[in-house]
């Protein structure tokens, strides 16, 4: 376990929205997480905020766990997983929020798992002409990019400013490309200076190349979805 994962203990809490498994320490929260929204008070929503149906003894109001707005059962009937808020079970969401959460499922079920499993790259710091073979992975708490070799680095995800994926195989006719590396820039906490790292996939084994390409593709999705997935 790396130093950045030493405070990963979690606790089960019950909120008005449902059971959540959250980090014991607020500083250990995932940068991809979301805070629970404040619920629109019952007295302020006499009608469904989607279809305008009036609430009564038959038509009951429900709160969407993602946006906190009031809806009738018809407009808020879906129960969808919401890992960004650490819910243990699927929770009730309005149609619009449910669609967003369903689209994020692939990110959580695939991309994050690939990144946490890690891959091997030659890593070059700044303008150095020397590189080091390192295993790169996303920490279990999703807060750090951890690099292990003869050296050890931990880069906080929220400090990464740019991710450029390096590819090869492009043809003038528009053929397929494959990811062979990346260049990322990040800030060192307490400094405004930008640092740079270059990652190059190892050519030693074909299986390593495939794993590295998959890892880079996942990293690319994280960087493309930065505004959606990260609280910067």
Backbone as numpy.savetxt, mean C-alpha at the origin, in Angstrom:
# Nx Ny Nz CAx CAy CAz Cx Cy Cz
14.41 -10.18 12.25 13.56 -8.99 12.25 14.44 -7.75 12.25
14.17 -6.80 11.37 14.97 -5.59 11.29 14.56 -4.62 12.39
15.40 -3.59 12.61 15.11 -2.61 13.65 13.80 -1.89 13.43
13.43 -1.70 12.16 12.20 -0.96 11.84 10.95 -1.77 12.16
11.10 -3.08 12.47 9.95 -3.94 12.74 9.87 -4.37 14.21
10.66 -3.75 15.06 10.73 -4.15 16.44 9.47 -3.79 17.22
8.65 -2.87 16.69 7.46 -2.43 17.41 6.21 -2.80 16.62
6.17 -4.05 16.16 5.07 -4.49 15.28 3.90 -5.14 16.00
3.89 -5.12 17.33 2.80 -5.77 18.06 1.46 -5.14 17.69
0.41 -5.99 17.62 -0.92 -5.51 17.27 -1.92 -5.85 18.36
-3.03 -5.14 18.35 -4.09 -5.39 19.32 -5.44 -5.36 18.62
-6.38 -6.10 19.17 -7.74 -6.16 18.62 -8.59 -5.11 19.33
-9.21 -4.24 18.54 -10.06 -3.19 19.11 -11.43 -3.24 18.44
-12.44 -2.81 19.19 -13.79 -2.74 18.64 -14.19 -1.28 18.51
-14.54 -0.90 17.29 -15.02 0.44 17.04 -16.48 0.34 16.62
-17.20 1.46 16.50 -18.59 1.40 16.02 -18.71 0.73 14.66
-17.60 0.72 13.89 -17.62 0.16 12.54 -17.36 -1.34 12.50
-16.75 -1.88 13.55 -16.43 -3.31 13.55 -15.11 -3.60 14.24
-14.71 -4.88 14.23 -13.45 -5.28 14.85 -12.27 -4.94 13.95
-11.22 -4.39 14.57 -10.02 -4.01 13.83 -8.79 -4.55 14.54
-7.81 -5.00 13.75 -6.53 -5.44 14.27 -5.51 -4.35 13.94
-5.18 -3.53 14.92 -4.37 -2.33 14.67 -3.04 -2.42 15.40
-2.01 -1.70 14.93 -0.72 -1.67 15.63 -0.89 -1.05 17.02
-0.16 -1.60 18.01 -0.22 -1.04 19.36 0.35 0.37 19.38
1.34 0.61 18.54 1.97 1.92 18.51 1.56 2.66 17.23
1.06 3.86 17.39 0.60 4.63 16.24 1.71 4.85 15.21
2.95 4.94 15.70 4.08 5.17 14.80 4.35 3.98 13.90
3.74 2.81 14.21 3.96 1.60 13.41 2.88 1.40 12.35
1.97 2.37 12.19 0.90 2.22 11.21 1.45 2.17 9.78
0.80 1.41 8.94 1.20 1.31 7.54 0.96 2.64 6.82
1.89 3.05 5.96 1.68 4.28 5.19 0.57 4.12 4.15
0.12 2.89 3.93 -0.95 2.64 2.98 -2.33 2.61 3.66
-2.35 2.83 4.97 -3.59 2.73 5.72 -4.47 3.97 5.61
-5.70 3.82 6.10 -6.66 4.92 6.16 -7.23 5.01 7.58
-7.50 6.24 8.03 -8.18 6.41 9.31 -9.67 6.19 9.11
-10.34 5.74 10.16 -11.79 5.61 10.08 -12.40 7.00 9.94
-13.40 7.16 9.07 -14.02 8.48 8.90 -15.01 8.77 10.02
-15.23 10.04 10.33 -16.31 10.35 11.29 -17.65 10.05 10.64
-18.57 9.47 11.39 -19.89 9.17 10.85 -20.75 10.43 10.82
-21.51 10.59 9.73 -22.50 11.67 9.68 -23.53 11.40 10.79
-23.76 12.35 11.71 -24.72 12.10 12.80 -26.10 11.74 12.28
-26.75 10.81 12.97 -28.08 10.36 12.55 -29.07 11.50 12.37
-28.99 12.47 13.26 -29.97 13.57 13.21 -29.76 14.47 12.00
-28.60 14.38 11.36 -28.32 15.22 10.20 -28.64 14.53 8.88
-29.12 13.29 8.92 -29.42 12.59 7.66 -30.79 11.90 7.75
-31.86 12.64 7.56 -33.20 12.05 7.58 -33.49 11.23 6.34
-32.66 11.40 5.29 -32.86 10.68 4.03 -31.56 10.03 3.56
-31.69 9.00 2.75 -30.52 8.33 2.16 -29.73 9.34 1.34
-28.44 9.37 1.54 -27.59 10.34 0.85 -27.27 9.92 -0.59
-27.84 8.80 -1.02 -27.68 8.36 -2.40 -28.99 8.47 -3.18
-30.05 7.85 -2.69 -31.32 7.80 -3.45 -32.39 8.72 -2.87
-32.11 9.37 -1.75 -33.02 10.34 -1.12 -34.26 9.70 -0.50
-34.24 8.39 -0.31 -35.35 7.73 0.36 -35.41 8.17 1.83
-36.61 8.45 2.32 -36.77 8.90 3.70 -36.66 7.71 4.65
-35.91 7.91 5.73 -35.75 6.84 6.71 -36.98 6.79 7.63
-37.39 5.57 7.98 -38.49 5.37 8.93 -38.29 4.03 9.62
-39.33 3.51 10.25 -39.19 2.25 10.98 -38.89 1.08 10.05
-39.32 1.18 8.80 -39.09 0.12 7.83 -37.77 0.33 7.10
-37.54 1.56 6.65 -36.31 1.88 5.92 -35.28 2.42 6.90
-34.35 1.56 7.28 -33.35 1.93 8.29 -32.11 2.52 7.63
-31.39 3.31 8.41 -30.17 3.93 7.89 -28.95 3.10 8.27
-27.97 3.13 7.38 -26.71 2.44 7.61 -25.57 3.40 7.26
-24.47 3.27 7.97 -23.30 4.10 7.68 -22.27 3.30 6.90
-21.76 3.90 5.84 -20.66 3.30 5.08 -19.40 3.40 5.94
-18.70 2.28 6.10 -17.50 2.27 6.95 -16.32 2.99 6.32
-16.40 3.24 5.03 -15.27 3.91 4.37 -15.44 5.42 4.30
-16.65 5.89 4.01 -16.86 7.34 3.87 -17.64 7.95 5.03
-18.36 7.11 5.81 -19.07 7.60 6.97 -20.43 8.22 6.69
-20.88 8.18 5.43 -22.17 8.77 5.07 -23.31 7.80 5.36
-24.55 8.34 5.37 -25.76 7.56 5.67 -26.45 7.08 4.40
-26.84 5.81 4.40 -27.53 5.26 3.24 -28.62 4.29 3.70
-29.56 4.02 2.80 -30.53 2.97 3.06 -29.87 1.62 2.78
-30.56 0.55 3.13 -29.98 -0.78 2.95 -29.69 -1.09 1.49
-30.56 -0.62 0.60 -30.37 -0.87 -0.83 -29.10 -0.23 -1.36
-28.79 0.96 -0.87 -27.62 1.71 -1.36 -26.34 1.40 -0.57
-26.48 0.61 0.48 -25.30 0.29 1.30 -25.38 -1.15 1.76
-25.55 -2.06 0.82 -25.78 -3.46 1.16 -24.53 -4.33 1.06
-23.50 -3.83 0.37 -22.31 -4.65 0.14 -21.42 -4.70 1.37
-20.92 -5.89 1.68 -19.90 -6.05 2.72 -18.61 -6.49 2.03
-17.63 -5.61 2.09 -16.40 -5.79 1.32 -15.19 -5.66 2.26
-14.13 -6.48 2.06 -12.92 -6.32 2.88 -12.36 -4.91 2.78
-11.84 -4.40 3.89 -11.26 -3.06 3.91 -9.97 -3.10 4.72
-8.92 -3.76 4.17 -7.66 -3.91 4.92 -6.97 -2.59 5.22
-7.25 -1.55 4.44 -6.59 -0.26 4.69 -7.00 0.33 6.03
-8.14 -0.10 6.56 -8.57 0.35 7.90 -8.42 -0.77 8.93
-7.73 -1.85 8.53 -7.40 -2.95 9.45 -8.61 -3.72 9.96
-9.74 -3.72 9.23 -10.90 -4.48 9.66 -10.63 -5.98 9.54
-11.07 -6.72 10.54 -10.88 -8.18 10.56 -11.79 -8.84 9.53
-13.04 -8.40 9.46 -14.03 -8.98 8.56 -14.48 -7.95 7.52
-15.11 -8.42 6.42 -15.69 -7.48 5.45 -16.70 -6.57 6.16
-16.76 -5.31 5.74 -17.66 -4.34 6.38 -18.57 -3.68 5.36
-19.69 -3.17 5.87 -20.70 -2.54 5.02 -20.15 -1.26 4.38
-20.33 -1.17 3.06 -19.88 0.01 2.32 -20.90 0.38 1.27
-20.96 1.68 0.94 -21.84 2.12 -0.14 -21.28 1.61 -1.46
-22.06 1.69 -2.52 -21.65 1.11 -3.81 -20.36 1.74 -4.33
-20.24 3.06 -4.19 -19.05 3.75 -4.70 -17.80 3.33 -3.94
-17.89 3.31 -2.61 -16.74 2.92 -1.80 -16.40 1.44 -1.97
-17.44 0.60 -2.11 -17.21 -0.83 -2.29 -16.41 -1.09 -3.57
-16.70 -0.33 -4.61 -15.98 -0.49 -5.88 -14.50 -0.13 -5.70
-14.24 0.95 -4.98 -12.85 1.36 -4.73 -12.12 0.28 -3.92
-12.79 -0.21 -2.87 -12.16 -1.23 -2.01 -11.89 -2.52 -2.78
-12.81 -2.89 -3.67 -12.61 -4.10 -4.46 -11.41 -3.95 -5.40
-11.22 -2.75 -5.94 -10.08 -2.51 -6.83 -8.77 -2.57 -6.04
-8.83 -2.21 -4.76 -7.63 -2.23 -3.94 -7.26 -3.63 -3.47
-8.19 -4.57 -3.60 -7.95 -5.93 -3.13 -6.72 -6.54 -3.79
-6.57 -6.34 -5.10 -5.41 -6.89 -5.81 -4.12 -6.31 -5.24
-4.14 -5.01 -4.94 -2.96 -4.35 -4.38 -2.53 -5.02 -3.08
-3.51 -5.29 -2.21 -3.19 -5.90 -0.92 -2.90 -7.39 -1.02
-3.64 -8.08 -1.87 -3.48 -9.53 -1.97 -2.27 -9.95 -2.81
-1.85 -9.08 -3.72 -0.77 -9.45 -4.64 0.47 -8.57 -4.50
0.34 -7.28 -4.85 1.53 -6.42 -4.89 2.26 -6.33 -3.55
1.51 -6.09 -2.47 2.17 -5.95 -1.17 2.85 -7.26 -0.75
2.23 -8.39 -1.03 2.83 -9.68 -0.66 4.10 -9.94 -1.46
4.08 -9.59 -2.75 5.28 -9.75 -3.57 6.42 -8.89 -3.01
6.11 -7.65 -2.66 7.14 -6.75 -2.15 7.68 -7.22 -0.80
6.82 -7.77 0.04 7.29 -8.24 1.35 8.10 -9.53 1.24
7.85 -10.34 0.20 8.64 -11.55 -0.01 10.07 -11.21 -0.45
10.21 -10.12 -1.20 11.53 -9.63 -1.56 12.10 -10.22 -2.84
13.22 -9.64 -3.29 13.94 -10.09 -4.49 15.38 -9.60 -4.39
16.24 -10.15 -5.23 17.67 -9.85 -5.17 18.08 -8.89 -6.29
18.86 -7.88 -5.94 19.33 -6.89 -6.91 20.77 -6.49 -6.59
21.43 -5.98 -7.64 22.68 -5.27 -7.41 22.29 -3.82 -7.13
22.75 -3.31 -5.99 22.36 -1.97 -5.55 23.56 -1.05 -5.61
23.36 0.11 -6.25 24.42 1.11 -6.38 23.96 2.39 -5.71
24.81 2.92 -4.83 24.48 4.15 -4.13 25.00 5.36 -4.88
24.12 6.35 -5.08 24.52 7.62 -5.68 25.23 7.44 -7.00
26.40 8.07 -7.11 27.18 8.02 -8.35 28.32 7.02 -8.25
28.28 6.16 -7.23 29.35 5.18 -7.05 29.41 4.23 -8.24
30.63 3.72 -8.52 30.79 2.75 -9.60 30.82 1.33 -9.05
30.55 1.19 -7.75 30.52 -0.12 -7.11 29.09 -0.48 -6.73
28.75 -1.75 -6.89 27.41 -2.21 -6.53 27.53 -3.39 -5.57
26.46 -3.63 -4.82 26.44 -4.70 -3.82 25.20 -5.55 -4.02
25.37 -6.86 -3.98 24.23 -7.77 -4.14 23.43 -7.77 -2.83
22.14 -7.41 -2.94 21.33 -7.26 -1.73 19.93 -7.83 -1.95
19.35 -8.35 -0.88 17.94 -8.76 -0.89 17.12 -7.54 -0.47
16.14 -7.19 -1.31 15.32 -6.01 -1.07 13.88 -6.45 -0.81
13.28 -5.92 0.23 11.90 -6.29 0.55 11.21 -5.16 1.29
9.89 -5.21 1.27 9.09 -4.29 2.06 8.95 -4.88 3.46
9.14 -4.07 4.48 9.05 -4.56 5.86 7.64 -5.05 6.15
7.51 -5.90 7.16 6.21 -6.47 7.52 5.19 -5.41 7.89
5.67 -4.30 8.48 4.75 -3.22 8.82 4.52 -2.26 7.65
5.13 -2.57 6.51 4.92 -1.83 5.25 5.45 -0.40 5.28
6.25 -0.08 6.28 6.74 1.30 6.43 8.12 1.52 5.81
8.87 0.44 5.59 10.25 0.59 5.15 10.60 -0.34 4.00
11.51 0.13 3.16 12.16 -0.70 2.17 13.45 -1.16 2.82
13.59 -2.47 3.04 14.74 -3.02 3.76 15.69 -3.68 2.77
16.98 -3.34 2.85 17.99 -3.89 1.96 19.05 -4.58 2.82
19.30 -5.87 2.52 20.26 -6.65 3.29 21.29 -7.30 2.38
22.54 -7.08 2.73 23.67 -7.72 2.05 24.82 -7.66 3.03
26.01 -7.31 2.56 27.09 -7.03 3.50 26.75 -5.77 4.29
26.00 -4.87 3.65 25.50 -3.66 4.30 24.02 -3.83 4.61
23.47 -2.89 5.35 22.04 -2.94 5.71 21.48 -1.52 5.62
20.36 -1.38 4.91 19.70 -0.08 4.79 18.21 -0.23 5.05
17.62 0.81 5.61 16.18 0.86 5.80 15.71 2.25 5.33
14.90 2.25 4.27 14.42 3.51 3.69 12.93 3.63 3.98
12.53 4.69 4.65 11.12 4.87 4.98 10.33 5.16 3.70
9.25 4.43 3.49 8.47 4.55 2.25 8.00 5.98 2.01
7.56 6.66 3.08 7.04 8.02 2.88 8.13 9.02 2.51
9.41 8.61 2.63 10.51 9.49 2.25 10.93 9.31 0.79
10.36 8.30 0.12 10.69 8.07 -1.29 9.93 9.08 -2.14
10.66 9.86 -2.94 10.03 10.92 -3.74 9.75 10.49 -5.17
10.65 9.71 -5.78 10.43 9.26 -7.15 10.90 7.82 -7.33
10.20 7.09 -8.19 10.58 5.72 -8.56 10.57 5.63 -10.08
11.72 5.36 -10.66 11.83 5.20 -12.12 12.18 3.75 -12.43
11.28 3.08 -13.13 11.52 1.68 -13.50 12.34 1.62 -14.79
13.40 0.86 -14.78 14.26 0.69 -15.96 13.82 -0.54 -16.73
13.68 -0.42 -18.03 13.20 -1.54 -18.85 14.13 -1.79 -20.03
13.94 -2.96 -20.65 14.64 -3.27 -21.89 13.68 -4.08 -22.76
14.01 -4.15 -24.04 13.20 -4.95 -24.96 12.26 -4.14 -25.81
12.32 -2.80 -25.70 11.43 -1.96 -26.52 11.86 -2.01 -27.98
10.89 -2.16 -28.85 11.17 -2.13 -30.29 10.42 -0.97 -30.92
10.92 -0.44 -32.06 10.24 0.67 -32.72 8.78 0.39 -33.03
8.45 -0.89 -33.23 7.07 -1.23 -33.53 6.18 -1.34 -32.31
6.78 -1.15 -31.11 5.97 -1.19 -29.89 5.90 -2.56 -29.25
7.03 -3.29 -29.24 7.04 -4.62 -28.65 7.02 -4.58 -27.13
6.98 -5.77 -26.53 6.92 -5.85 -25.08 8.25 -5.47 -24.44
8.18 -4.93 -23.24 9.37 -4.60 -22.47 9.32 -5.39 -21.17
10.48 -5.52 -20.53 10.51 -6.15 -19.20 11.34 -5.27 -18.28
10.95 -5.26 -17.02 11.65 -4.45 -16.02 12.97 -5.11 -15.66
14.05 -4.34 -15.67 15.37 -4.88 -15.33 15.99 -4.14 -14.14
15.32 -3.12 -13.66 15.88 -2.38 -12.54 15.05 -1.15 -12.23
15.53 -0.36 -11.29 14.85 0.89 -10.98 15.83 1.86 -10.33
15.46 3.12 -10.42 16.20 4.17 -9.73 15.22 4.87 -8.82
15.55 4.96 -7.54 14.66 5.69 -6.64 15.42 6.80 -5.94
14.71 7.87 -5.67 15.25 9.00 -4.93 14.46 9.13 -3.63
15.16 9.44 -2.57 14.51 9.54 -1.27 15.22 10.56 -0.40
14.50 11.03 0.61 15.06 11.99 1.55 15.48 11.28 2.83
16.59 11.70 3.37 17.04 11.20 4.66 16.32 12.03 5.73
15.66 11.39 6.72 14.96 12.15 7.76 15.85 13.21 8.39
15.31 14.41 8.51 16.06 15.52 9.09 16.88 16.28 8.08
16.80 15.89 6.80 17.55 16.56 5.75 16.67 16.73 4.51
16.91 17.80 3.76 16.17 18.02 2.52 16.93 17.47 1.32
18.11 16.90 1.58 18.94 16.37 0.50 18.34 15.09 -0.06
18.32 15.01 -1.39 17.83 13.81 -2.06 18.96 12.81 -2.27
18.74 11.56 -1.84 19.69 10.49 -2.07 19.16 9.63 -3.22
20.06 8.91 -3.88 19.65 8.07 -5.01 20.21 6.67 -4.88
19.38 5.69 -5.25 19.81 4.29 -5.31 19.39 3.70 -6.64
20.27 2.90 -7.23 19.94 2.20 -8.47 19.91 0.70 -8.18
18.85 0.04 -8.63 18.67 -1.40 -8.46 18.74 -2.07 -9.84
19.59 -3.06 -9.96 19.73 -3.78 -11.22 19.50 -5.27 -10.96
18.60 -5.88 -11.73 18.28 -7.29 -11.54 19.50 -8.16 -11.81
19.69 -9.18 -10.97 20.79 -10.11 -11.14 20.57 -10.97 -12.38
21.62 -11.23 -13.12 21.52 -12.04 -14.34 21.96 -13.48 -14.09
22.20 -13.83 -12.82 22.78 -15.14 -12.51 21.86 -16.31 -12.84
20.59 -16.20 -12.43 19.66 -17.30 -12.63 18.37 -16.77 -13.24
17.80 -17.51 -14.18 16.58 -17.07 -14.84 15.43 -16.91 -13.85
15.40 -17.78 -12.81 14.32 -17.68 -11.82 14.45 -16.38 -11.04
15.69 -15.97 -10.74 15.91 -14.70 -10.05 15.47 -13.53 -10.90
15.71 -13.63 -12.20 15.32 -12.55 -13.11 13.81 -12.41 -13.15
13.12 -13.54 -13.17 11.65 -13.48 -13.20 11.10 -12.92 -11.90
11.67 -13.35 -10.77 11.24 -12.87 -9.47 11.51 -11.37 -9.34
12.68 -10.94 -9.81 13.03 -9.53 -9.74 12.09 -8.69 -10.60
11.75 -9.20 -11.78 10.84 -8.47 -12.68 9.46 -8.34 -12.04
9.00 -9.41 -11.38 7.70 -9.37 -10.69 7.72 -8.37 -9.55
8.83 -8.35 -8.80 8.98 -7.42 -7.68 8.98 -5.97 -8.19
9.69 -5.73 -9.29 9.75 -4.38 -9.86 8.39 -3.93 -10.37
7.63 -4.87 -10.96 6.29 -4.54 -11.44 5.40 -4.13 -10.28
5.53 -4.82 -9.14 4.75 -4.47 -7.96 5.16 -3.11 -7.43
6.46 -2.83 -7.44 6.96 -1.54 -6.98 6.44 -0.42 -7.88
6.35 -0.72 -9.17 5.83 0.25 -10.14 4.38 0.58 -9.83
3.59 -0.44 -9.47 2.18 -0.21 -9.15 2.04 0.63 -7.89
2.93 0.38 -6.92 2.91 1.18 -5.70 3.20 2.64 -6.02
4.21 2.87 -6.86 4.57 4.26 -7.19 3.50 4.95 -8.02
2.87 4.21 -8.94 1.79 4.79 -9.75 0.57 5.11 -8.91
0.32 4.27 -7.91 -0.85 4.49 -7.05 -0.49 5.27 -5.80
0.61 5.99 -5.84 1.07 6.71 -4.65 0.04 7.61 -4.03
-0.65 8.39 -4.84 -1.63 9.33 -4.30 -2.83 8.60 -3.71
-3.09 7.40 -4.24 -4.23 6.63 -3.77 -3.87 5.85 -2.51
-2.66 5.24 -2.51 -2.34 4.31 -1.46 -1.52 4.87 -0.31
-0.83 5.98 -0.52 0.07 6.45 0.52 -0.39 7.77 1.09
-0.24 7.90 2.40 -0.53 9.18 3.06 0.77 9.96 3.10
1.00 10.83 2.10 2.25 11.59 2.06 2.07 12.94 2.72
